Coordinates of C-alpha atoms in Angstrom, one line a residue:
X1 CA 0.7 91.2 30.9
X2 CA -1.1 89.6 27.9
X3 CA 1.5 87.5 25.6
X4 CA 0.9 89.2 22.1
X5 CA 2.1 85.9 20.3
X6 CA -0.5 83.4 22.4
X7 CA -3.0 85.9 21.6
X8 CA -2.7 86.0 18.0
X9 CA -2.7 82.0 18.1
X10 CA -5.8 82.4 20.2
X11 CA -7.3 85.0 18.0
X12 CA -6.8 82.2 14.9
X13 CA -8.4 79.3 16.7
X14 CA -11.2 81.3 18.1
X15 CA -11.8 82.5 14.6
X16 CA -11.7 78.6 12.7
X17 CA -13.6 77.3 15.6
X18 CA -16.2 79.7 15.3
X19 CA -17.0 79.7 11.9
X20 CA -17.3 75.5 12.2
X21 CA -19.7 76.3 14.8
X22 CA -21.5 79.0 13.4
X23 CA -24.5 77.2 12.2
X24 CA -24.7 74.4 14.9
X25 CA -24.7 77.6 17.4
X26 CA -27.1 79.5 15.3
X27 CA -29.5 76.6 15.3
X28 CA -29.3 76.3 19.1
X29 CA -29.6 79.7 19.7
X30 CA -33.0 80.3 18.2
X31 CA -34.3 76.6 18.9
X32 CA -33.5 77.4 22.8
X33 CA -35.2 80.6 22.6
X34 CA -38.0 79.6 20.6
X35 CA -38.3 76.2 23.3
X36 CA -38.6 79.0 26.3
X37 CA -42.5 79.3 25.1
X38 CA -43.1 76.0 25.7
X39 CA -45.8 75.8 28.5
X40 CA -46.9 78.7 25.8
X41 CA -47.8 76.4 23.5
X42 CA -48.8 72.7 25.4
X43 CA -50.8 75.0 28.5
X44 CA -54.0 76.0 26.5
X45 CA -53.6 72.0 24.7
X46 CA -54.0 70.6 28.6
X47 CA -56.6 72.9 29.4
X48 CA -58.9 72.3 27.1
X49 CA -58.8 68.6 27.7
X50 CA -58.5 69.5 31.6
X51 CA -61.1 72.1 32.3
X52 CA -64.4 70.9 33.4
X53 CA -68.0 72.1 35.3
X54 CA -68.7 71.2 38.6
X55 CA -71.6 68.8 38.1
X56 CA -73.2 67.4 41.5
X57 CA -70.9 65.2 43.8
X58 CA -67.9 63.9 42.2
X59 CA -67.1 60.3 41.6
X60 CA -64.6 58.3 43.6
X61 CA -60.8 58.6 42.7
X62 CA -60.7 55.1 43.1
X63 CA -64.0 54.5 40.6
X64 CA -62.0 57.3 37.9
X65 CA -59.0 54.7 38.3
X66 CA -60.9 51.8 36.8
X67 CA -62.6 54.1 34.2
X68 CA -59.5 55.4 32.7
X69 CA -57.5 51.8 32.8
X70 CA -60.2 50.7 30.3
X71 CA -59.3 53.5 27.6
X72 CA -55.3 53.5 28.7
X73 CA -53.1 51.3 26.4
X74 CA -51.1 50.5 29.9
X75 CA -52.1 51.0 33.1
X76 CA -51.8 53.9 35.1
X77 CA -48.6 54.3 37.3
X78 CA -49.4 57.8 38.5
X79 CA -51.9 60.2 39.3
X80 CA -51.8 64.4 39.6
X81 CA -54.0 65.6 41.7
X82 CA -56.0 68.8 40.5
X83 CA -56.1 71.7 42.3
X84 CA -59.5 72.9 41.6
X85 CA -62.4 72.1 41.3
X86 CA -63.0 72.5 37.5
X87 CA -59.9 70.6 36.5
X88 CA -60.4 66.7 35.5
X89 CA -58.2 64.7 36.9
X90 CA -54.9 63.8 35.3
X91 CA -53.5 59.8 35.2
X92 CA -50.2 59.3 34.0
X93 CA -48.4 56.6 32.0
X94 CA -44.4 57.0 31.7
X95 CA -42.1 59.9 31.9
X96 CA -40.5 62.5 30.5
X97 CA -40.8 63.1 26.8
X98 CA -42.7 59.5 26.7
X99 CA -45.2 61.0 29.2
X100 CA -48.8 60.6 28.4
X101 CA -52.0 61.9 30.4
X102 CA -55.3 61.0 30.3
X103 CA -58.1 63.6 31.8
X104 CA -61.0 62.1 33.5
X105 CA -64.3 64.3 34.1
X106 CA -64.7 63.6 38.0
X107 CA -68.3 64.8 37.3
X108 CA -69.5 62.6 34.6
X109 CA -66.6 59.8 34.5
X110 CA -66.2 60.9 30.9
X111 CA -62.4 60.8 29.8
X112 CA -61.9 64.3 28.2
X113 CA -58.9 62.6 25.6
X114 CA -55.2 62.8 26.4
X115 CA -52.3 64.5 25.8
X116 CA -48.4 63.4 25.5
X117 CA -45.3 65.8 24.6
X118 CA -44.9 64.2 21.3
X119 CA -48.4 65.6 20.1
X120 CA -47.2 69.4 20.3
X121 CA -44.9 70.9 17.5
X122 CA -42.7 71.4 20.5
X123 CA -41.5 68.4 20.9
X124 CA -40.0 68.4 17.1
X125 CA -38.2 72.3 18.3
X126 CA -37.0 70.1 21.4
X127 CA -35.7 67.1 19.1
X128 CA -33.6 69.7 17.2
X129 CA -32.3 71.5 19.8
X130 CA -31.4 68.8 21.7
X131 CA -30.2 66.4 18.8
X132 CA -30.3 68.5 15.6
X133 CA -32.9 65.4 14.7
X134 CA -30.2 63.3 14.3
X135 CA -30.7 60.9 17.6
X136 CA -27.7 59.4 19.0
X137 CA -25.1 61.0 16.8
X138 CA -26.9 64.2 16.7
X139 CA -26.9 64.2 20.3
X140 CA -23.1 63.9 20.0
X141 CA -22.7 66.5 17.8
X142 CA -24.8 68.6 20.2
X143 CA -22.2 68.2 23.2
X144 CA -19.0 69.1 20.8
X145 CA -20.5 72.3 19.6
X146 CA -21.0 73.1 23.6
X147 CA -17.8 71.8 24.6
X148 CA -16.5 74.0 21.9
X149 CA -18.8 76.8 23.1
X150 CA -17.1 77.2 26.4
X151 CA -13.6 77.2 24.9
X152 CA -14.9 79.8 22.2
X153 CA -16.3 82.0 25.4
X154 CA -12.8 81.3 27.3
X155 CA -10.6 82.7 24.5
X156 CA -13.1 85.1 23.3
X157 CA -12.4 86.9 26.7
X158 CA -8.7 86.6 26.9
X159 CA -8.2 87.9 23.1
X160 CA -10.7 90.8 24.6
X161 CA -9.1 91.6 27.6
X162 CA -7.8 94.1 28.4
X163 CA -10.1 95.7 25.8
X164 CA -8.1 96.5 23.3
X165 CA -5.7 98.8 25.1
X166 CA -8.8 101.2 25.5
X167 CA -9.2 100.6 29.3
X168 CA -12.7 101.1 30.8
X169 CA -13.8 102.4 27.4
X170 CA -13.8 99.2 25.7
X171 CA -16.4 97.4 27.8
X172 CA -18.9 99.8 27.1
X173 CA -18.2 101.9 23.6
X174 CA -18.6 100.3 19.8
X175 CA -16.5 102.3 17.6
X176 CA -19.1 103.1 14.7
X177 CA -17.1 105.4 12.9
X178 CA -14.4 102.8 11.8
X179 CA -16.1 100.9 9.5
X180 CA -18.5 97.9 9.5
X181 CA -16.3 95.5 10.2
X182 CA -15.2 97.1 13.4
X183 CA -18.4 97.8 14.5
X184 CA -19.5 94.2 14.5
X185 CA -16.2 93.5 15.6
X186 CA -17.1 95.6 18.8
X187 CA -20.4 94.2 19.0
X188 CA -19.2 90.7 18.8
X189 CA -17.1 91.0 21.1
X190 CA -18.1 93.4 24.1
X191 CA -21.7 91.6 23.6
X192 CA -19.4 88.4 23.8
X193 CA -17.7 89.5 27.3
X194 CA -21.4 91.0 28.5
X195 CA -22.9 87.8 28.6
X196 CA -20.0 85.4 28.7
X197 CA -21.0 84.3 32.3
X198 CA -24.6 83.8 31.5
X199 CA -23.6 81.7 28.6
X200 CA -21.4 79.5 30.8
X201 CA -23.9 79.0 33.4
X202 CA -26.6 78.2 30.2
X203 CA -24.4 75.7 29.1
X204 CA -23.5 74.1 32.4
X205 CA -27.5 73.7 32.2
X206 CA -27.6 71.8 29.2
X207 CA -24.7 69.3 29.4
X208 CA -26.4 67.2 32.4
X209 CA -28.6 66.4 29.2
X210 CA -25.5 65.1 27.1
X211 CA -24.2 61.3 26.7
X212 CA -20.7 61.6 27.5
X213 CA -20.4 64.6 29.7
X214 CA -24.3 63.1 31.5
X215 CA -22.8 60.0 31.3
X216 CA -19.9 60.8 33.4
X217 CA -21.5 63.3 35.7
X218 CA -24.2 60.3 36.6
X219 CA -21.1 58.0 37.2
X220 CA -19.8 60.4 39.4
X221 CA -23.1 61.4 41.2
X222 CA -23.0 57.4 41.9
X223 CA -19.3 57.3 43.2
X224 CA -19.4 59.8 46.0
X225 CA -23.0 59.3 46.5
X226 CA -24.0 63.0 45.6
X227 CA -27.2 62.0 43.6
X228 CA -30.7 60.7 44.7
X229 CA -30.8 58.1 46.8
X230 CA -31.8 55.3 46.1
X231 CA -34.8 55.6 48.8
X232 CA -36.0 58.8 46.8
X233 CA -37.5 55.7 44.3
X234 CA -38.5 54.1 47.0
X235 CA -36.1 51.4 46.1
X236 CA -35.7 49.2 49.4
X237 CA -38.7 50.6 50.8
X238 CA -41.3 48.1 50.9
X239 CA -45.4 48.5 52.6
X240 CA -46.2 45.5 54.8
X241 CA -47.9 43.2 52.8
X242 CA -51.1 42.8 55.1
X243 CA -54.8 43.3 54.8
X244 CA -56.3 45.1 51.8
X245 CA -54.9 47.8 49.8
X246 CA -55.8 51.9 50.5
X247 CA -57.5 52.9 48.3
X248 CA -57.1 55.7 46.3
X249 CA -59.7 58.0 47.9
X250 CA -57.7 57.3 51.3
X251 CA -54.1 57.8 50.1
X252 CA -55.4 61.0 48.4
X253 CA -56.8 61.9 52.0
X254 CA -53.6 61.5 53.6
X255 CA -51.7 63.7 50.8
X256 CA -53.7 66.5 51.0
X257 CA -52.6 66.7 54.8
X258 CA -48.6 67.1 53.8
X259 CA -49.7 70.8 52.8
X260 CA -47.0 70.3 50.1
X261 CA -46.6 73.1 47.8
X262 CA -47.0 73.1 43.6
X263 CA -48.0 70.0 41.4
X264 CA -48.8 67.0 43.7
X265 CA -47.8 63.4 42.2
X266 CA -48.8 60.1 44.0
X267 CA -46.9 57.2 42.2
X268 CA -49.2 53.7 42.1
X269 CA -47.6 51.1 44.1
X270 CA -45.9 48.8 41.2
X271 CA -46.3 45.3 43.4
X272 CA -47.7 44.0 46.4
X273 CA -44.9 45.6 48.7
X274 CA -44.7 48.6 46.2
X275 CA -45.5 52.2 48.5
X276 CA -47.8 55.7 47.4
X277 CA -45.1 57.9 46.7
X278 CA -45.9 61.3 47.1
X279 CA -44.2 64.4 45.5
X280 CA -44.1 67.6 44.7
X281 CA -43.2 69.6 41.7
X282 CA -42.1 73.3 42.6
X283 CA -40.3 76.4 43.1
X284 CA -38.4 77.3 44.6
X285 CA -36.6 73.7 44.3
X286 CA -35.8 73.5 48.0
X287 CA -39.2 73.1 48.8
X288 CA -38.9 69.5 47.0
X289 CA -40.0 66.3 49.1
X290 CA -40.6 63.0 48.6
X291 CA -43.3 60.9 51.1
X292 CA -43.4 57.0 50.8
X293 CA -46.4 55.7 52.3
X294 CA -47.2 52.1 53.0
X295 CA -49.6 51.1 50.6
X296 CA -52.1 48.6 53.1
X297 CA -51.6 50.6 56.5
X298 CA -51.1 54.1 55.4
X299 CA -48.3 54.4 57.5
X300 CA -45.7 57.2 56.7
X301 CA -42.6 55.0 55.8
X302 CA -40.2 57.9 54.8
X303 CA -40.1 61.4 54.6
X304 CA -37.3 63.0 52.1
X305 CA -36.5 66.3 50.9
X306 CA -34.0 69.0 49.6
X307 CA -31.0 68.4 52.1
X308 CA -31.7 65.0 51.3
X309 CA -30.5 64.8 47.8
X310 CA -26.3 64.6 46.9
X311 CA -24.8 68.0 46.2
X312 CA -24.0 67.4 42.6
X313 CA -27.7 66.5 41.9
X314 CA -28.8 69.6 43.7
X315 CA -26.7 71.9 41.5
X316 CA -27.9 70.0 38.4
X317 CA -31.5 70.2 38.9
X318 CA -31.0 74.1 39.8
X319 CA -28.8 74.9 36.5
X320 CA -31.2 72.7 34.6
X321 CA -33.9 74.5 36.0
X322 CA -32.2 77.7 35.1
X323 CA -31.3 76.6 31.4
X324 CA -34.9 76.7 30.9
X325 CA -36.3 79.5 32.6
X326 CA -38.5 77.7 35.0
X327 CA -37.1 79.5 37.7
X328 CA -39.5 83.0 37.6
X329 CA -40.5 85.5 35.2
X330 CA -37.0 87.3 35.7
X331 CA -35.4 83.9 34.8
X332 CA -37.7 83.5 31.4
X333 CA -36.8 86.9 30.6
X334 CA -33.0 86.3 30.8
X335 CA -32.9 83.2 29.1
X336 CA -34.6 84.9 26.1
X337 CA -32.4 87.6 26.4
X338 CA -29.0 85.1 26.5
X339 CA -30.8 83.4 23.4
X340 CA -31.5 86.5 21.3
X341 CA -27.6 87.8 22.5
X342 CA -26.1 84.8 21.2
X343 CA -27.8 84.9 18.2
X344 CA -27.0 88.4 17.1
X345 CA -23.1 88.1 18.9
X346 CA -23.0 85.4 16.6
X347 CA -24.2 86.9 13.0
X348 CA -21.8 90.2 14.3
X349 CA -18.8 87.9 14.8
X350 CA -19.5 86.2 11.0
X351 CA -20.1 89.5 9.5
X352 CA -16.7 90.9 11.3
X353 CA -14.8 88.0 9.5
X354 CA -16.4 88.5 6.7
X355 CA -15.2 92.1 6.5
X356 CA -12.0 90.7 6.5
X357 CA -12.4 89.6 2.6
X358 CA -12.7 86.1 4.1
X359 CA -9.2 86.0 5.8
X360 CA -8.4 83.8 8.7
X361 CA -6.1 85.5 11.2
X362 CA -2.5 84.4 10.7
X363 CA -0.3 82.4 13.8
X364 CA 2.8 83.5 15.1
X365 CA 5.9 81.6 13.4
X366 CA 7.4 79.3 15.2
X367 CA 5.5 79.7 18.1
X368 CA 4.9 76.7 20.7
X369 CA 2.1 76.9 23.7
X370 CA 3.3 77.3 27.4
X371 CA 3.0 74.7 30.0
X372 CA 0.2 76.6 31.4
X373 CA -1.9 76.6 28.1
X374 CA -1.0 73.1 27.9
X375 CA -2.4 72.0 31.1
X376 CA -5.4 74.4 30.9
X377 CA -6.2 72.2 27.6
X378 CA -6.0 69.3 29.1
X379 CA -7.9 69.9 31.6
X380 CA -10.7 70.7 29.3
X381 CA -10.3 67.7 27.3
X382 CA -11.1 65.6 30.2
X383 CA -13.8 67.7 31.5
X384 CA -15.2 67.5 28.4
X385 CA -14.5 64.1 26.2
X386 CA -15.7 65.3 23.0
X387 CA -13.8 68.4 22.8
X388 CA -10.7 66.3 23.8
X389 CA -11.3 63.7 20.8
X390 CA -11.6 66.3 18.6
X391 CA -8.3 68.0 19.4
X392 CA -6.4 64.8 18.5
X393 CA -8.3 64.5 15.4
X394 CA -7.2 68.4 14.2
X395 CA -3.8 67.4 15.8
X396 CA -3.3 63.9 13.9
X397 CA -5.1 66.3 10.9
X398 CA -2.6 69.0 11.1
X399 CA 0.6 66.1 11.2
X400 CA -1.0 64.0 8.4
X401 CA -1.2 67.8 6.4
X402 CA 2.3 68.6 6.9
X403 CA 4.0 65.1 6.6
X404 CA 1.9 65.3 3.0
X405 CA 3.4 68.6 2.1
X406 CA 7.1 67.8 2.9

């Protein structure tokens, strides 16, 4: 049985909460759906700069090497091989959002220009969602309007269940003939329970991003050893420093032989022990490896791959992957779909309370949480660290308040 007095306390909390988050949630909501369309936006950008004609014999990879390290501000520490014949090739300098590619006509040793994330109107949609534009402290803020999130999407179900006293009815039916604040009422809140586990499994995709939750789950990856290994970076794995260096050309040889699936990466040895690293971008994810080659004998060093990497990691890069809709079409689709949901749950839930002539809910008198709240707080608050500071803030808040009003 549902305790009417813990549910009208609920019902309060998820109503203040809300409306705090309202716009941070709003601005995630359409930033995340609108950040879906990425490849959208940068794929006809790289294309241009990447497509080519096939023009007599093509130069050496080795020659294309020295070509681009003249133009490249640093030099190269990757390369991605094409996979056609009409695409230039691609040399990479850093990672990530830093990431910038240079495209080298194969044909006429022209470079074609080059392209980082930073140059697409993307990267500012990725900015906000991710920091709200506000860097480190935005990032912060970010992670408490998750953390909040998740206990929004936990009490929103329990002050729903068990529908209303409607049975069965109430997961399905929106009582239009009530009124307007009922019906989004309804909406809020069945659309609320609809996609409550997509939403959790969203967000579980997006705190791996965040500083204090990241933070933490990286510590913990470290502790029991559930990450990449170190040997995925090739750190400890060192070529035989003998002879002279493969070359390009040769290493590209011996990659091509892997048959590896997807986007093929060789990472430049770094120093005269450094290894190729080979690697493959693709899905499905389990289809992952990593190759260290020895960069003098061509020797295969190490092979790697899925069952290789820590549990933890290997449910972080698949909700990640999840969280933005690389997974498939179907996956794209639901994403959107959980973006546009949220969105209009949200505006439903604000125009509910606002039916209400602005009225928060009232809590029970006297009423004091159960030990089984309690814990289930708690529990939160170290799962999540920002949520947790902020509950002693409303808490030292709420004593401050009273000890004022005595």
């Amino acid at each position: 049985m549902k305790l009417e007095k813990l549910n009208q306390w609920m019902w309060r909390w998820h109503v203040i909460a809300g409306l705090v988050s309202l716009p941070f949630v709003l601005v995630l909501a359409i930033t995340g759906g609108i950040y879906l369309f990425k490849s959208n936006i940068e794929t006809p950008i790289i294309k241009s700069l990447q497509g080519i004609k096939v023009e007599g014999k093509a130069i050496s990879f080795q020659k294309q090497l020295k070509i681009v390290s003249r133009k490249m501000p640093k030099v190269p520490t990757a390369i991605v091989l094409p996979s056609e014949k009409t695409q230039a090739t691609e040399f990479v300098v850093g990672k990530f959002s830093h990431k910038n590619s240079w495209f080298v006509n194969p044909y006429t040793g022209n470079v074609n220009g080059n392209f980082s994330p930073e140059d697409s109107w993307m990267h500012i949609v990725r900015k906000l969602h991710g920091e709200l534009l506000g860097g480190e402290i935005g990032t912060k803020i970010v992670e408490l309007i998750a953390s909040w999130m998740i206990v929004l999407i936990l009490t929103g179900i329990y002050i729903f269940w068990p529908a209303r006293k409607r049975g069965w009815r109430g997961f399905f039916s929106i009582r239009i003939k009530l009124g307007r604040r009922i019906m989004f009422r309804d909406i809020h809140a069945i659309g609320g329970v609809w996609i409550s586990g997509l939403l959790l499994l969203t967000l579980a995709g997006g705190l791996p991003w965040t500083d204090v939750f990241g933070g933490n789950f990286k510590k913990l990856q470290e502790i029991t050893n559930t990450g990449f290994s170190k040997k995925w970076f090739g750190m400890g794995v060192k070529s035989n420093f003998e002879g002279k260096e493969l070359s390009l050309d040769e290493i590209i040889s011996i990659s091509k032989k892997q048959k590896l699936s997807g986007k093929i990466t060789i990472d430049l040895p770094k120093q005269g022990q450094g290894v190729f690293s080979i690697s493959n971008e693709t899905m499905p994810l389990r289809e992952m490896k990593k190759l260290h080659f020895d960069a003098y004998s061509g020797k295969q060093l190490m092979e790697l791959g899925w069952s290789d990497i820590g549990v933890l990691m290997r449910a972080r890069l698949w909700v990640m992957a999840f969280h933005q809709g690389q997974m498939g079409q179907w996956n794209f689709i639901l994403m959107l779909i959980v973006s546009l949901a949220l969105t209009f749950i949200s505006l439903a839930g604000f125009l509910s309370f606002r039916g209400r002539s602005w009225g928060i809910p009232s809590a029970p008198d006297n009423f004091k949480v159960g030990v089984g709240v309690v814990v289930c707080i708690s529990l939160l608050a170290i799962l999540l660290p920002l949520f947790g500071v902020s509950l002693l803030l409303i808490a030292l808040g709420i004593f401050l308040f009273e000890k004022l009003n005595q």
